[in-house]
XYZ file of C-alpha atoms in Angstrom:
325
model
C 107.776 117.296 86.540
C 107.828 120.131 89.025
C 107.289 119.079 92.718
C 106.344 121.895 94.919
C 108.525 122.364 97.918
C 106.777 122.337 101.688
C 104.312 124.797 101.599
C 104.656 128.423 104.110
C 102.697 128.161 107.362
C 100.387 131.099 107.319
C 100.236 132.877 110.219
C 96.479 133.964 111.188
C 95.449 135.372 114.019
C 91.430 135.090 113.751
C 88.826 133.664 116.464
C 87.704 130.291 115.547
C 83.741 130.047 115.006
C 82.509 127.357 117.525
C 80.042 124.763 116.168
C 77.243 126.208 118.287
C 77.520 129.848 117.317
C 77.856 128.448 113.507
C 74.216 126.387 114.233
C 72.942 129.924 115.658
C 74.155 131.490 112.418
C 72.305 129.320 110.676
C 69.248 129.214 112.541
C 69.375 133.345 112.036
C 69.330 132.481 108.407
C 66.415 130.533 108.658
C 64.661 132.607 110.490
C 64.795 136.174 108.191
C 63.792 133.252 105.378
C 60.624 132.819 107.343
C 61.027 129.002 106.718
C 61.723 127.290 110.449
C 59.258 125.122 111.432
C 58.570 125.198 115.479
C 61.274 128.221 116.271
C 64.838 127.470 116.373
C 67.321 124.618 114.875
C 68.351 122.428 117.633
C 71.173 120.438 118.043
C 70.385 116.843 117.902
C 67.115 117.442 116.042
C 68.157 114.976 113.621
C 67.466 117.403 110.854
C 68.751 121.235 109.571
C 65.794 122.860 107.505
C 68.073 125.421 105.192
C 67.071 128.593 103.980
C 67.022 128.197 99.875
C 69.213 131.119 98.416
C 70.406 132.900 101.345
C 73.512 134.180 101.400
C 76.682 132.357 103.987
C 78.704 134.684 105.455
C 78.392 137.798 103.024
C 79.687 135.066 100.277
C 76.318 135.308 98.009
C 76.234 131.408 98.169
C 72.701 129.994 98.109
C 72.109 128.014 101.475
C 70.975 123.831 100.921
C 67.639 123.032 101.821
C 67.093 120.264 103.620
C 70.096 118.919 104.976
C 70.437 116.675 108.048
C 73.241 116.400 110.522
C 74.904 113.549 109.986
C 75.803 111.236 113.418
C 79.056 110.131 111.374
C 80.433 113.785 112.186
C 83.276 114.443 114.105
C 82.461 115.751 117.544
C 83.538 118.230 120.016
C 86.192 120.141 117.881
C 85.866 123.889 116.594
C 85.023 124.538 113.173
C 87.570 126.426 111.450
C 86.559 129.610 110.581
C 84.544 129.688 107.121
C 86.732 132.396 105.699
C 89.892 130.500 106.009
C 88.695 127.405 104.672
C 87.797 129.308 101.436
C 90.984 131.507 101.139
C 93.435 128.962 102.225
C 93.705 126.106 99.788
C 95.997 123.884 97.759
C 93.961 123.939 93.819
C 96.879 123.431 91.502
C 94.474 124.524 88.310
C 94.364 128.156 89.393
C 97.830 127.996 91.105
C 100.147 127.190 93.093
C 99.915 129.224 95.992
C 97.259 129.421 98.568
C 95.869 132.347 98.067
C 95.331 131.700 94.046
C 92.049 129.883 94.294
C 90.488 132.545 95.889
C 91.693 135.051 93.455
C 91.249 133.008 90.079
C 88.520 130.712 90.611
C 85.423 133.020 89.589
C 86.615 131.906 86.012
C 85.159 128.363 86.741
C 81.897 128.128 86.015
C 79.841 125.227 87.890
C 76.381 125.692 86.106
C 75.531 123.321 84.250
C 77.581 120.528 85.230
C 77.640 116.364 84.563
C 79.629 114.335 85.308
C 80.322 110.732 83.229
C 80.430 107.414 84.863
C 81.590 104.330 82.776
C 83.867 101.636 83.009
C 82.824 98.268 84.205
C 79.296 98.919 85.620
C 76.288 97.659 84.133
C 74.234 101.023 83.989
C 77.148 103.839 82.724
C 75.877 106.846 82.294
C 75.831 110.676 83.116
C 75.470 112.457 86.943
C 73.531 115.765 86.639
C 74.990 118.184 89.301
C 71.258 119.052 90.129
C 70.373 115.477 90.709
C 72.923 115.193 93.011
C 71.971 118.247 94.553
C 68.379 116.155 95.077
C 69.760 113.464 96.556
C 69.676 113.400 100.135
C 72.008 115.295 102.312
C 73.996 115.225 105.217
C 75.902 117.781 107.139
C 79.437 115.798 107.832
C 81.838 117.757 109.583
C 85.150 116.047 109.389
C 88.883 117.019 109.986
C 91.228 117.470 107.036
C 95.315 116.850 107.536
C 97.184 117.992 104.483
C 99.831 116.660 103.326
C 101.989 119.645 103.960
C 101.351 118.861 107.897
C 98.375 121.777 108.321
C 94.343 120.782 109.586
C 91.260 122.286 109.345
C 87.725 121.023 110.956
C 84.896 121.458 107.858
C 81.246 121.332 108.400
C 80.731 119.232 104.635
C 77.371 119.109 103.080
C 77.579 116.019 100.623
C 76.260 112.062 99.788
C 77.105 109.093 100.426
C 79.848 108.085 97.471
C 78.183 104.650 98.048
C 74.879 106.123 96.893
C 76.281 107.395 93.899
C 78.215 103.963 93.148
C 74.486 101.713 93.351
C 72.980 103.985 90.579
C 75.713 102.928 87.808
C 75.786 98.743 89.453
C 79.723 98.636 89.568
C 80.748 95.157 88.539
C 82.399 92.462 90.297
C 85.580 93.103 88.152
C 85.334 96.681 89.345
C 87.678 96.613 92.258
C 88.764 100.372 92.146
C 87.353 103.521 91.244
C 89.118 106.542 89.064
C 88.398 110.419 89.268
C 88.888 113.076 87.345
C 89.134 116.817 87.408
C 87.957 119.488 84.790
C 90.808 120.228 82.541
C 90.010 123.461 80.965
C 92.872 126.198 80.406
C 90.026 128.585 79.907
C 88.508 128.323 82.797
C 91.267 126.912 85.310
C 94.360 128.957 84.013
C 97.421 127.114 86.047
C 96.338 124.153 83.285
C 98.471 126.305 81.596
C 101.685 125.190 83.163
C 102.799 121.995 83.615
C 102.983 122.081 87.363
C 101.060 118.429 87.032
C 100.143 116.172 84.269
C 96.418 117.303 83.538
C 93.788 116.235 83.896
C 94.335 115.548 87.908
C 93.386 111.881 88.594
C 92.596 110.299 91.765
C 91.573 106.906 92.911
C 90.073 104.928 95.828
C 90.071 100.753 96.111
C 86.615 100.229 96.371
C 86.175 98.939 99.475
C 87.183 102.698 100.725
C 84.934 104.105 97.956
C 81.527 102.591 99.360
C 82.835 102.898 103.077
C 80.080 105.262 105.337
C 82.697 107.882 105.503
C 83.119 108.657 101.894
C 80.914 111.379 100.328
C 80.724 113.601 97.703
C 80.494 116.991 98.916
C 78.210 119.948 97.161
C 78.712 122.390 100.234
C 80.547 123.205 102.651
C 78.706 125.568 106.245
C 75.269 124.862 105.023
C 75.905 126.594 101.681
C 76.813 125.298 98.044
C 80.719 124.691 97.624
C 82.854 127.643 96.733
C 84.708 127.186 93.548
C 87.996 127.600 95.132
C 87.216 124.498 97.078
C 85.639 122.471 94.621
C 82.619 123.366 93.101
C 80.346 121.651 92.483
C 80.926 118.330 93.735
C 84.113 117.154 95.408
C 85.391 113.941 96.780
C 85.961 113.663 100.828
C 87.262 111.057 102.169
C 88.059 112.271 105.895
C 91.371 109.609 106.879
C 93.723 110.442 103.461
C 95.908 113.450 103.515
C 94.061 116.087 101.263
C 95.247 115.315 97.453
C 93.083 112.723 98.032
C 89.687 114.409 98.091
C 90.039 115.481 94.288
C 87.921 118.530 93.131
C 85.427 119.388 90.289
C 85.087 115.976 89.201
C 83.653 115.092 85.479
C 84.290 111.657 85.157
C 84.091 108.522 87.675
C 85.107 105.395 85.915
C 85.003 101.712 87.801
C 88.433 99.808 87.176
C 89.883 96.613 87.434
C 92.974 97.899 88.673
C 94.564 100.729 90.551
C 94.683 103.952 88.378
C 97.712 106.168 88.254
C 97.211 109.166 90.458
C 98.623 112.851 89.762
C 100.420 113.175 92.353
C 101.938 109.379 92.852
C 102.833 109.969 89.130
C 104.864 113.406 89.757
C 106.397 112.214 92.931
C 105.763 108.394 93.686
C 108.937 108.046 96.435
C 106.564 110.808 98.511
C 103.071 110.574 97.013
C 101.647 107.043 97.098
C 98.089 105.534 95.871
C 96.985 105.376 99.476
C 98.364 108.044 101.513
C 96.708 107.430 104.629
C 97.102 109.842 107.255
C 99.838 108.087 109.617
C 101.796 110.208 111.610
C 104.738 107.291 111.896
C 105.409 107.611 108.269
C 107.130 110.680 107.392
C 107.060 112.743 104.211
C 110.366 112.539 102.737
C 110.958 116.228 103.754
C 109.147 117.151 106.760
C 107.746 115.148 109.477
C 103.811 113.713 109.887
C 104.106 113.610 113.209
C 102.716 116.632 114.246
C 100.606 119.632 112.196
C 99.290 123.065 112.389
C 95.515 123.438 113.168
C 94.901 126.316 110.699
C 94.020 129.244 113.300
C 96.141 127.961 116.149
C 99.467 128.346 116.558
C 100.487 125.850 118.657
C 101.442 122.708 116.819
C 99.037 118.898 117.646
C 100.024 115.686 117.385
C 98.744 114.050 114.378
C 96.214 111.028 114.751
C 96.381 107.448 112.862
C 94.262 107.861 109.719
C 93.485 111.287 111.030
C 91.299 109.786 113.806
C 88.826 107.901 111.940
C 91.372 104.610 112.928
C 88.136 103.068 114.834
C 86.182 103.291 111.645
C 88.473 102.106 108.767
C 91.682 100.293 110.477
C 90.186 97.404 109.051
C 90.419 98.050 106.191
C 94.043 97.861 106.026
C 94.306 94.944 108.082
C 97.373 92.844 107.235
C 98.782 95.731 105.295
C 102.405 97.545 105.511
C 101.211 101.128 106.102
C 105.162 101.864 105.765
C 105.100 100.733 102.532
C 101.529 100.854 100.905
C 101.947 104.544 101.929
């Protein structure tokens, strides 16, 4: 099984957008969609009124109505800049480097979309896209720590996983929770190669599955998720390194035990079930210690469970982070 080596830093030398000027771009959205009630968005409102169908940032992406800032985001930290977080990304199904998603991904086609949840639950079933899209939503902006030792700050739109999960009553026996990704060579062509074992599978115990932090994200700066970063729905779960927040999912199955995860199957002495950000565990080739804030150069130390440790330490309590890695 091929194991890709630690990924090239790219260099980039663009301004970060701060949070306020993104609100103002957003309120300038509204605005030319005649559809803000009482003048301009304001910060602490406790609610974003989108512009349906406008486009974000030139992209063409219809803007989400409706959504609400969420008081679970991460504060006082710079957005990264919405045209790096869609060019610069690890999606193994259209390639391995990071500027194949962006290239390949228009082949993925996100319209219509279901996805099937079984397993041990007493209501299985099927997830319309659009009836996620109804459910209500939140504006989570969250750090992300790759593996590879690189960060971004992302404004999410998305629901609460634990929303999702009461719809389908997980049983009791149901003590972990399995994703999957599309696996279509047609429309994801690095299927093609064997770079993984396809479909990509992820998993969460389900105590971290229903936790407040979890979503499923449909958007990402207001607007509906770029297929190069997901589309349509996503997992993100804010304190794992990246792999963990798997992409395009079709299938969410309740388990009775932990399922066997892509990348802890390719490379389980460096990819474990957890993966937990924790900067005292190194990867077996490069160090966690530190990482590179995409659009900075300078390097930052890197935070226990990305600095959501308040939040969900206890959920680990007792645990050998050294070796439930």
């Amino acid at each position: 099984m091929l194991i890709r080596s630690f990924a090239r830093w790219m260099e980039r030398e663009s301004a970060v957008t701060p949070y306020d000027d993104y609100l103002n771009r957003r309120t300038f959205l509204q605005g030319t969609a005649g559809v803000i009630a009482g003048g301009a968005l304001a910060l602490g409102s406790g609610r974003a009124q989108a512009a349906v169908s406008r486009p974000a940032d030139g992209e063409g992406l219809a803007v989400l109505p409706g959504v609400q800032e969420s008081p679970l985001s991460t504060s006082g930290e710079t957005l990264t800049p919405y045209k790096d977080v869609t060019s610069y990304n690890n999606y193994y199904e259209f390639g391995t480097d990071k500027g194949d998603p962006v290239r390949y991904a228009a082949s993925l086609k996100p319209r219509p979309w279901t996805i099937t949840v079984d397993g041990a639950c007493a209501k299985p079933g099927v997830l319309d896209v659009e009836t996620l899209l109804g459910m209500p939503l939140e504006e989570r902006i969250y750090r992300l720590r790759c593996v590879e030792a690189w960060s971004m700050v992302i404004p999410w739109v998305g629901v609460s996983l634990k929303a999702v999960i009461d719809r389908f009553q997980p049983l009791s026996s149901a003590r972990f929770i399995r994703f999957e990704t599309l696996n279509d060579p047609v429309q994801m062509p690095g299927v093609r190669r064997a770079v993984l074992d396809w479909p990509y599978v992820e998993g969460l115990r389900m105590d971290e599955a229903v936790h407040p932090l979890t979503i499923l994200a449909v958007g990402l700066y207001g607007s509906v998720l770029p297929n190069q970063n997901g589309a349509p729905a996503r997992l993100v779960v804010p304190w794992k390194y990246g792999f963990k927040s798997i992409k395009s999912i079709v299938r969410i199955s309740f388990v009775e035990t932990a399922p066997l995860t892509s990348w802890a199957k390719a490379g389980p002495t460096e990819y474990g079930f957890y993966a937990n950000v924790n900067p005292a565990v190194d990867h077996p080739r490069w160090s966690q210690a530190r990482e590179r804030r995409i659009g900075e150069f300078r390097r930052r130390e890197t935070l226990p469970f990305n600095g959501y440790g308040e939040q969900v330490a206890d959920l680990y309590k007792g645990m050998d982070l050294a070796k439930f890695y």
